[in-house]
Every structure is written in structure tokens, then in C-alpha cells.
mmCIF file of N, CA, C and O in Angstrom:
data_model
loop_
_atom_site.group_PDB
_atom_site.id
_atom_site.type_symbol
_atom_site.label_atom_id
_atom_site.label_comp_id
_atom_site.label_asym_id
_atom_site.label_seq_id
_atom_site.Cartn_x
_atom_site.Cartn_y
_atom_site.Cartn_z
ATOM 1 N N MET F 1 -47.584 14.158 3.441
ATOM 2 C CA MET F 1 -46.480 14.980 2.825
ATOM 3 C C MET F 1 -45.021 14.813 3.787
ATOM 4 O O MET F 1 -43.966 15.103 3.228
ATOM 5 N N GLY F 2 -45.166 14.747 5.407
ATOM 6 C CA GLY F 2 -44.207 14.222 5.641
ATOM 7 C C GLY F 2 -43.462 13.339 5.240
ATOM 8 O O GLY F 2 -42.009 13.172 5.324
ATOM 9 N N CYS F 3 -44.089 12.200 4.761
ATOM 10 C CA CYS F 3 -43.137 11.113 4.009
ATOM 11 C C CYS F 3 -42.718 11.555 2.969
ATOM 12 O O CYS F 3 -41.480 10.936 2.626
ATOM 13 N N PHE F 4 -42.774 12.381 2.147
ATOM 14 C CA PHE F 4 -42.085 12.605 1.158
ATOM 15 C C PHE F 4 -40.748 13.479 1.349
ATOM 16 O O PHE F 4 -39.966 13.147 0.648
ATOM 17 N N PHE F 5 -40.831 14.293 2.275
ATOM 18 C CA PHE F 5 -39.509 14.786 2.707
ATOM 19 C C PHE F 5 -38.567 14.016 3.323
ATOM 20 O O PHE F 5 -37.246 13.960 2.966
ATOM 21 N N SER F 6 -39.120 13.133 4.136
ATOM 22 C CA SER F 6 -38.240 11.973 4.813
ATOM 23 C C SER F 6 -37.518 10.933 3.743
ATOM 24 O O SER F 6 -36.211 10.937 3.965
ATOM 25 N N CYS F 7 -38.427 10.461 3.084
ATOM 26 C CA CYS F 7 -38.301 9.506 2.002
ATOM 27 C C CYS F 7 -37.160 10.011 1.044
ATOM 28 O O CYS F 7 -36.247 10.064 0.323
ATOM 29 N N PHE F 8 -37.610 11.521 0.607
ATOM 30 C CA PHE F 8 -36.605 12.277 -0.789
ATOM 31 C C PHE F 8 -35.031 12.372 0.049
ATOM 32 O O PHE F 8 -34.369 12.002 -0.447
ATOM 33 N N ASN F 9 -35.021 12.991 1.522
ATOM 34 C CA ASN F 9 -33.858 13.351 1.931
ATOM 35 C C ASN F 9 -33.299 11.814 2.063
ATOM 36 O O ASN F 9 -31.861 11.720 2.078
ATOM 37 N N GLY F 10 -33.758 10.815 2.714
ATOM 38 C CA GLY F 10 -33.012 9.500 2.987
ATOM 39 C C GLY F 10 -32.595 9.268 1.115
ATOM 40 O O GLY F 10 -31.229 8.836 1.575
ATOM 41 N N GLY F 11 -33.202 8.932 0.542
ATOM 42 C CA GLY F 11 -32.597 8.792 -1.116
ATOM 43 C C GLY F 11 -31.800 9.880 -1.271
ATOM 44 O O GLY F 11 -30.308 9.488 -1.768
ATOM 45 N N ASN F 12 -31.380 11.112 -1.022
ATOM 46 C CA ASN F 12 -30.361 12.058 -1.257
ATOM 47 C C ASN F 12 -29.167 11.787 -0.233
ATOM 48 O O ASN F 12 -27.663 11.926 -0.545
ATOM 49 N N LYS F 13 -29.552 11.087 0.874
ATOM 50 C CA LYS F 13 -28.166 10.765 1.786
ATOM 51 C C LYS F 13 -27.402 9.382 1.071
ATOM 52 O O LYS F 13 -26.294 9.442 1.161
ATOM 53 N N GLU F 14 -28.465 8.785 0.641
ATOM 54 C CA GLU F 14 -27.626 7.606 -0.126
ATOM 55 C C GLU F 14 -27.237 7.892 -1.041
ATOM 56 O O GLU F 14 -25.804 7.515 -1.527
ATOM 57 N N GLN F 15 -27.772 8.773 -2.057
ATOM 58 C CA GLN F 15 -26.835 9.044 -3.074
ATOM 59 C C GLN F 15 -25.676 9.841 -2.750
ATOM 60 O O GLN F 15 -24.530 9.934 -3.436
ATOM 61 N N ARG F 16 -25.516 10.563 -1.523
ATOM 62 C CA ARG F 16 -24.162 11.212 -1.109
ATOM 63 C C ARG F 16 -23.329 10.135 -0.416
ATOM 64 O O ARG F 16 -22.179 10.776 -1.051
ATOM 65 N N LYS F 17 -23.911 9.299 -0.285
ATOM 66 C CA LYS F 17 -22.665 8.392 0.422
ATOM 67 C C LYS F 17 -22.010 7.677 -0.707
ATOM 68 O O LYS F 17 -21.042 7.597 -0.913
ATOM 69 N N GLU F 18 -23.265 7.298 -1.575
ATOM 70 C CA GLU F 18 -22.372 6.671 -2.894
ATOM 71 C C GLU F 18 -21.120 7.562 -4.129
ATOM 72 O O GLU F 18 -20.321 6.774 -4.337
ATOM 73 N N GLN F 19 -21.853 8.944 -3.920
ATOM 74 C CA GLN F 19 -20.502 9.783 -4.318
ATOM 75 C C GLN F 19 -19.857 9.808 -3.681
ATOM 76 O O GLN F 19 -18.331 9.899 -4.220
ATOM 77 N N ASP F 20 -19.419 9.788 -2.280
ATOM 78 C CA ASP F 20 -18.500 10.054 -1.743
ATOM 79 C C ASP F 20 -17.870 8.818 -1.742
ATOM 80 O O ASP F 20 -16.352 8.967 -1.930
ATOM 81 N N ARG F 21 -18.367 7.647 -1.422
ATOM 82 C CA ARG F 21 -17.544 6.373 -1.719
ATOM 83 C C ARG F 21 -16.728 6.498 -3.214
ATOM 84 O O ARG F 21 -15.747 5.992 -3.235
ATOM 85 N N LEU F 22 -17.646 6.690 -4.261
ATOM 86 C CA LEU F 22 -16.797 6.627 -5.472
ATOM 87 C C LEU F 22 -15.845 8.056 -5.805
ATOM 88 O O LEU F 22 -14.811 7.529 -6.019
ATOM 89 N N ALA F 23 -15.791 9.037 -4.930
ATOM 90 C CA ALA F 23 -14.663 9.942 -4.810
ATOM 91 C C ALA F 23 -13.539 9.577 -4.261
ATOM 92 O O ALA F 23 -12.386 9.508 -4.219
ATOM 93 N N SER F 24 -13.805 8.727 -3.154
ATOM 94 C CA SER F 24 -12.825 8.121 -2.411
ATOM 95 C C SER F 24 -11.940 6.694 -3.144
ATOM 96 O O SER F 24 -10.790 6.939 -2.857
ATOM 97 N N ALA F 25 -12.791 6.191 -3.710
ATOM 98 C CA ALA F 25 -11.828 5.362 -4.764
ATOM 99 C C ALA F 25 -11.258 5.794 -5.510
ATOM 100 O O ALA F 25 -10.088 5.571 -6.130
ATOM 101 N N GLU F 26 -11.778 6.948 -6.373
ATOM 102 C CA GLU F 26 -10.872 7.744 -7.043
ATOM 103 C C GLU F 26 -9.670 8.075 -6.759
ATOM 104 O O GLU F 26 -8.665 8.079 -7.067
ATOM 105 N N ALA F 27 -9.903 8.740 -5.267
ATOM 106 C CA ALA F 27 -8.815 9.061 -4.900
ATOM 107 C C ALA F 27 -7.586 8.500 -4.778
ATOM 108 O O ALA F 27 -6.372 8.532 -4.681
ATOM 109 N N ARG F 28 -7.969 7.171 -4.158
ATOM 110 C CA ARG F 28 -7.290 5.908 -3.775
ATOM 111 C C ARG F 28 -6.378 5.745 -4.824
ATOM 112 O O ARG F 28 -5.383 5.112 -5.105
ATOM 113 N N ALA F 29 -7.099 5.420 -6.118
ATOM 114 C CA ALA F 29 -6.456 5.038 -7.697
ATOM 115 C C ALA F 29 -5.636 6.132 -8.012
ATOM 116 O O ALA F 29 -4.471 5.805 -8.503
ATOM 117 N N LYS F 30 -5.771 7.450 -7.835
ATOM 118 C CA LYS F 30 -4.917 8.290 -8.306
ATOM 119 C C LYS F 30 -3.534 8.457 -7.462
ATOM 120 O O LYS F 30 -2.205 8.709 -7.779
ATOM 121 N N ALA F 31 -3.959 8.046 -5.812
ATOM 122 C CA ALA F 31 -2.568 8.323 -4.965
ATOM 123 C C ALA F 31 -1.809 6.973 -5.501
ATOM 124 O O ALA F 31 -0.555 6.933 -5.082
ATOM 125 N N ALA F 32 -2.318 6.095 -5.610
ATOM 126 C CA ALA F 32 -1.828 4.513 -5.868
ATOM 127 C C ALA F 32 -0.890 4.809 -7.190
ATOM 128 O O ALA F 32 0.258 4.483 -7.609
ATOM 129 N N GLU F 33 -1.514 5.756 -8.251
ATOM 130 C CA GLU F 33 -0.840 5.950 -9.456
ATOM 131 C C GLU F 33 0.324 6.805 -9.365
ATOM 132 O O GLU F 33 1.281 6.340 -9.765
ATOM 133 N N ALA F 34 0.286 7.897 -8.457
ATOM 134 C CA ALA F 34 1.225 8.702 -8.235
ATOM 135 C C ALA F 34 2.747 7.968 -7.431
ATOM 136 O O ALA F 34 3.642 8.474 -7.652
ATOM 137 N N ALA F 35 2.036 7.215 -6.491
ATOM 138 C CA ALA F 35 2.825 6.640 -5.877
ATOM 139 C C ALA F 35 3.908 5.270 -6.533
ATOM 140 O O ALA F 35 5.208 5.564 -6.483
ATOM 141 N N GLN F 36 2.990 4.803 -7.701
ATOM 142 C CA GLN F 36 3.790 3.942 -8.847
ATOM 143 C C GLN F 36 4.832 4.433 -9.222
ATOM 144 O O GLN F 36 6.086 4.131 -9.797
ATOM 145 N N LYS F 37 4.564 5.775 -10.103
ATOM 146 C CA LYS F 37 5.240 6.802 -10.855
ATOM 147 C C LYS F 37 6.541 7.077 -9.800
ATOM 148 O O LYS F 37 7.776 7.171 -10.423
ATOM 149 N N ARG F 38 6.341 7.461 -8.762
ATOM 150 C CA ARG F 38 7.561 7.592 -7.807
ATOM 151 C C ARG F 38 8.103 6.819 -7.514
ATOM 152 O O ARG F 38 9.363 7.094 -7.837
ATOM 153 N N GLN F 39 7.732 5.386 -7.937
ATOM 154 C CA GLN F 39 8.542 4.103 -7.403
ATOM 155 C C GLN F 39 9.412 4.190 -8.603
ATOM 156 O O GLN F 39 10.762 4.014 -8.399
ATOM 157 N N GLU F 40 8.862 4.290 -9.599
ATOM 158 C CA GLU F 40 9.785 3.716 -10.935
ATOM 159 C C GLU F 40 10.758 5.047 -11.319
ATOM 160 O O GLU F 40 11.735 4.551 -11.792
ATOM 161 N N GLN F 41 9.927 6.246 -10.818
ATOM 162 C CA GLN F 41 11.050 6.956 -11.419
ATOM 163 C C GLN F 41 12.429 7.196 -9.825
ATOM 164 O O GLN F 41 13.383 7.667 -10.348
ATOM 165 N N PHE F 42 12.363 6.598 -8.731
ATOM 166 C CA PHE F 42 13.125 6.444 -7.870
ATOM 167 C C PHE F 42 14.024 5.176 -8.477
ATOM 168 O O PHE F 42 15.402 5.387 -8.516
ATOM 169 N N GLU F 43 13.155 4.162 -8.674
ATOM 170 C CA GLU F 43 14.211 3.091 -9.056
ATOM 171 C C GLU F 43 15.438 3.531 -10.193
ATOM 172 O O GLU F 43 16.286 3.119 -10.736
ATOM 173 N N GLN F 44 14.775 4.525 -11.289
ATOM 174 C CA GLN F 44 15.708 4.780 -12.717
ATOM 175 C C GLN F 44 16.950 5.824 -12.183
ATOM 176 O O GLN F 44 17.702 6.144 -13.121
ATOM 177 N N SER F 45 16.449 6.606 -11.002
ATOM 178 C CA SER F 45 17.400 7.182 -10.460
ATOM 179 C C SER F 45 18.602 6.731 -9.497
ATOM 180 O O SER F 45 18.687 5.556 -9.522
ATOM 181 N N ALA F 46 19.730 7.749 -9.741
ATOM 182 C CA ALA F 46 21.236 6.940 -9.306
ATOM 183 C C ALA F 46 20.823 6.579 -7.756
ATOM 184 O O ALA F 46 21.132 5.694 -7.084
ATOM 185 N N ALA F 47 20.328 7.047 -7.063
ATOM 186 C CA ALA F 47 19.667 6.606 -5.403
ATOM 187 C C ALA F 47 19.011 5.542 -5.683
ATOM 188 O O ALA F 47 19.401 4.571 -4.720
ATOM 189 N N GLY F 48 18.076 5.342 -6.515
ATOM 190 C CA GLY F 48 17.572 4.137 -6.676
ATOM 191 C C GLY F 48 18.089 2.871 -7.065
ATOM 192 O O GLY F 48 18.396 1.766 -6.716
ATOM 193 N N ARG F 49 19.217 3.100 -8.038
ATOM 194 C CA ARG F 49 20.373 2.134 -8.417
ATOM 195 C C ARG F 49 21.180 1.886 -7.345
ATOM 196 O O ARG F 49 21.455 0.576 -7.001
ATOM 197 N N ALA F 50 21.702 2.645 -6.361
ATOM 198 C CA ALA F 50 22.366 2.717 -5.516
ATOM 199 C C ALA F 50 21.653 1.748 -4.432
ATOM 200 O O ALA F 50 22.326 0.913 -3.610
ATOM 201 N N ALA F 51 20.410 2.253 -3.996
ATOM 202 C CA ALA F 51 19.761 1.346 -2.980
ATOM 203 C C ALA F 51 19.767 0.146 -3.201
ATOM 204 O O ALA F 51 19.980 -1.124 -2.699
ATOM 205 N N ARG F 52 19.246 -0.267 -4.481
ATOM 206 C CA ARG F 52 19.188 -1.589 -5.066
ATOM 207 C C ARG F 52 20.416 -2.319 -5.000
ATOM 208 O O ARG F 52 20.549 -3.565 -4.438
ATOM 209 N N ALA F 53 21.575 -1.666 -5.179
ATOM 210 C CA ALA F 53 23.027 -2.370 -5.261
ATOM 211 C C ALA F 53 23.298 -2.774 -3.925
ATOM 212 O O ALA F 53 23.721 -3.909 -3.573
ATOM 213 N N GLN F 54 23.130 -1.744 -2.969
ATOM 214 C CA GLN F 54 23.251 -2.170 -1.515
ATOM 215 C C GLN F 54 22.467 -3.302 -0.921
ATOM 216 O O GLN F 54 22.997 -3.991 -0.272
ATOM 217 N N VAL F 55 21.149 -3.295 -1.436
ATOM 218 C CA VAL F 55 20.226 -4.604 -0.804
ATOM 219 C C VAL F 55 20.950 -5.849 -1.134
ATOM 220 O O VAL F 55 20.993 -6.969 -0.745
ATOM 221 N N GLN F 56 21.063 -5.823 -2.929
ATOM 222 C CA GLN F 56 21.624 -6.922 -3.293
ATOM 223 C C GLN F 56 23.054 -7.573 -2.928
ATOM 224 O O GLN F 56 22.837 -8.698 -2.546
ATOM 225 N N ALA F 57 23.520 -6.429 -2.483
ATOM 226 C CA ALA F 57 24.999 -6.844 -1.586
ATOM 227 C C ALA F 57 24.951 -7.106 -0.583
ATOM 228 O O ALA F 57 25.728 -8.395 0.129
ATOM 229 N N ALA F 58 24.047 -6.815 0.244
ATOM 230 C CA ALA F 58 23.853 -7.336 1.736
ATOM 231 C C ALA F 58 23.290 -8.611 1.647
ATOM 232 O O ALA F 58 23.095 -9.802 2.363
ATOM 233 N N ALA F 59 21.906 -8.795 0.543
ATOM 234 C CA ALA F 59 21.737 -10.444 0.889
ATOM 235 C C ALA F 59 22.813 -11.197 0.250
ATOM 236 O O ALA F 59 23.177 -12.304 0.892
ATOM 237 N N LYS F 60 23.732 -10.650 -0.724
ATOM 238 C CA LYS F 60 24.818 -11.958 -1.266
ATOM 239 C C LYS F 60 25.777 -12.157 0.403
ATOM 240 O O LYS F 60 25.767 -13.455 0.617
ATOM 241 N N GLN F 61 25.833 -10.784 1.177
ATOM 242 C CA GLN F 61 26.611 -11.153 2.154
ATOM 243 C C GLN F 61 25.996 -12.151 3.524
ATOM 244 O O GLN F 61 26.774 -13.072 3.638
ATOM 245 N N SER F 62 24.649 -12.020 3.542
ATOM 246 C CA SER F 62 23.914 -12.798 4.009
ATOM 247 C C SER F 62 24.000 -14.109 4.035
ATOM 248 O O SER F 62 24.252 -14.939 4.448
ATOM 249 N N ALA F 63 23.609 -14.529 2.450
ATOM 250 C CA ALA F 63 23.866 -15.905 2.169
ATOM 251 C C ALA F 63 25.161 -16.627 2.254
ATOM 252 O O ALA F 63 25.197 -17.773 2.430
ATOM 253 N N ASN F 64 26.198 -15.618 2.331
ATOM 254 C CA ASN F 64 27.769 -15.945 2.455
ATOM 255 C C ASN F 64 27.819 -16.121 3.533
ATOM 256 O O ASN F 64 29.387 -16.965 3.709
ATOM 257 N N SER F 65 27.527 -15.509 4.568
ATOM 258 C CA SER F 65 28.396 -15.593 5.769
ATOM 259 C C SER F 65 27.990 -16.922 7.002
ATOM 260 O O SER F 65 28.949 -16.791 7.526
ATOM 261 N N ASN F 66 26.936 -17.362 6.468
ATOM 262 C CA ASN F 66 26.837 -18.477 7.491
ATOM 263 C C ASN F 66 26.181 -19.888 6.662
ATOM 264 O O ASN F 66 25.347 -20.217 6.161
ATOM 265 N N LYS F 67 27.800 -20.395 5.850
ATOM 266 C CA LYS F 67 27.383 -21.702 5.471
ATOM 267 C C LYS F 67 27.416 -22.629 6.266
ATOM 268 O O LYS F 67 28.393 -23.585 6.358
ATOM 269 N N GLY F 68 26.140 -23.009 6.970
ATOM 270 C CA GLY F 68 26.000 -24.256 7.994
ATOM 271 C C GLY F 68 26.320 -24.210 9.174
ATOM 272 O O GLY F 68 26.221 -25.131 9.968
ATOM 273 N N GLU F 69 27.220 -23.491 9.491
ATOM 274 C CA GLU F 69 27.751 -23.403 10.733
ATOM 275 C C GLU F 69 26.816 -22.821 11.659
ATOM 276 O O GLU F 69 26.021 -22.037 11.466
ATOM 277 N N PRO F 70 26.715 -23.316 13.284
ATOM 278 C CA PRO F 70 25.936 -22.666 13.950
ATOM 279 C C PRO F 70 26.301 -21.438 14.518
ATOM 280 O O PRO F 70 27.412 -20.845 14.278
ATOM 281 N N VAL F 71 25.366 -20.729 14.531
ATOM 282 C CA VAL F 71 25.544 -19.267 14.869
ATOM 283 C C VAL F 71 26.051 -18.823 16.247
ATOM 284 O O VAL F 71 27.409 -17.965 16.510
ATOM 285 N N LEU F 72 26.088 -19.705 17.262
ATOM 286 C CA LEU F 72 26.236 -19.674 18.518
ATOM 287 C C LEU F 72 27.307 -21.205 18.941
ATOM 288 O O LEU F 72 26.515 -22.121 19.128
ATOM 289 N N LYS F 73 28.649 -21.238 18.979
ATOM 290 C CA LYS F 73 29.216 -22.172 19.514
ATOM 291 C C LYS F 73 29.832 -22.793 20.598
ATOM 292 O O LYS F 73 29.816 -21.663 21.205
ATOM 293 N N VAL F 74 29.051 -23.735 21.247
ATOM 294 C CA VAL F 74 29.256 -24.197 22.703
ATOM 295 C C VAL F 74 30.650 -24.957 22.948
ATOM 296 O O VAL F 74 30.391 -26.167 22.230
ATOM 297 N N PHE F 75 31.693 -24.684 23.368
ATOM 298 C CA PHE F 75 32.307 -25.415 23.641
ATOM 299 C C PHE F 75 32.687 -26.178 25.174
ATOM 300 O O PHE F 75 32.579 -25.415 26.163
ATOM 301 N N ILE F 76 32.689 -27.427 25.141
ATOM 302 C CA ILE F 76 32.636 -28.051 26.236
ATOM 303 C C ILE F 76 33.615 -28.614 26.654
ATOM 304 O O ILE F 76 34.337 -29.471 26.009
ATOM 305 N N THR F 77 34.324 -28.524 27.638
ATOM 306 C CA THR F 77 35.801 -28.919 28.207
ATOM 307 C C THR F 77 35.434 -29.375 29.326
ATOM 308 O O THR F 77 35.122 -29.757 30.128
#
């Protein structure tokens, strides 16, 4: 009779762990979906477009600012 309760309880623990794991996976999926939706909304907003333009301008400036010239020049006289 002792084995019945311990074996039953052990199975219940495993079932609970599996339920918790599935619930966590579902929560992560929903959070990722919500984050993706927020990202899409931000990219379509004026602030998102301005941020994208700023990043592109910074990248363009960075690419044009150093055309093969060393950053630090040493003059020996």
C-alpha cells in the first residue's frame, strides 16, 4: 500500500513538471509574439522611421569618414 501512494505521487510530480514546462513554453511563445508585434508597430511609427533614418545616417557617415586614412597619424621630424 505504501508503494501505491509513493508511485502515484511520483507520477503526479512528473505530470505537474510536464504541465509547468508546457505552460512556460506557451508563455514564452506569447511573449515573443507580443514583442514581435510591438517591434512591427514601432517600425511603422514615426519614431521608428526616425530611428531607422538615424541609424542609416550614422552608418553612412561612418563609412565615409575613414577612407583608408589611418586614424592616428604620427609625424616624425
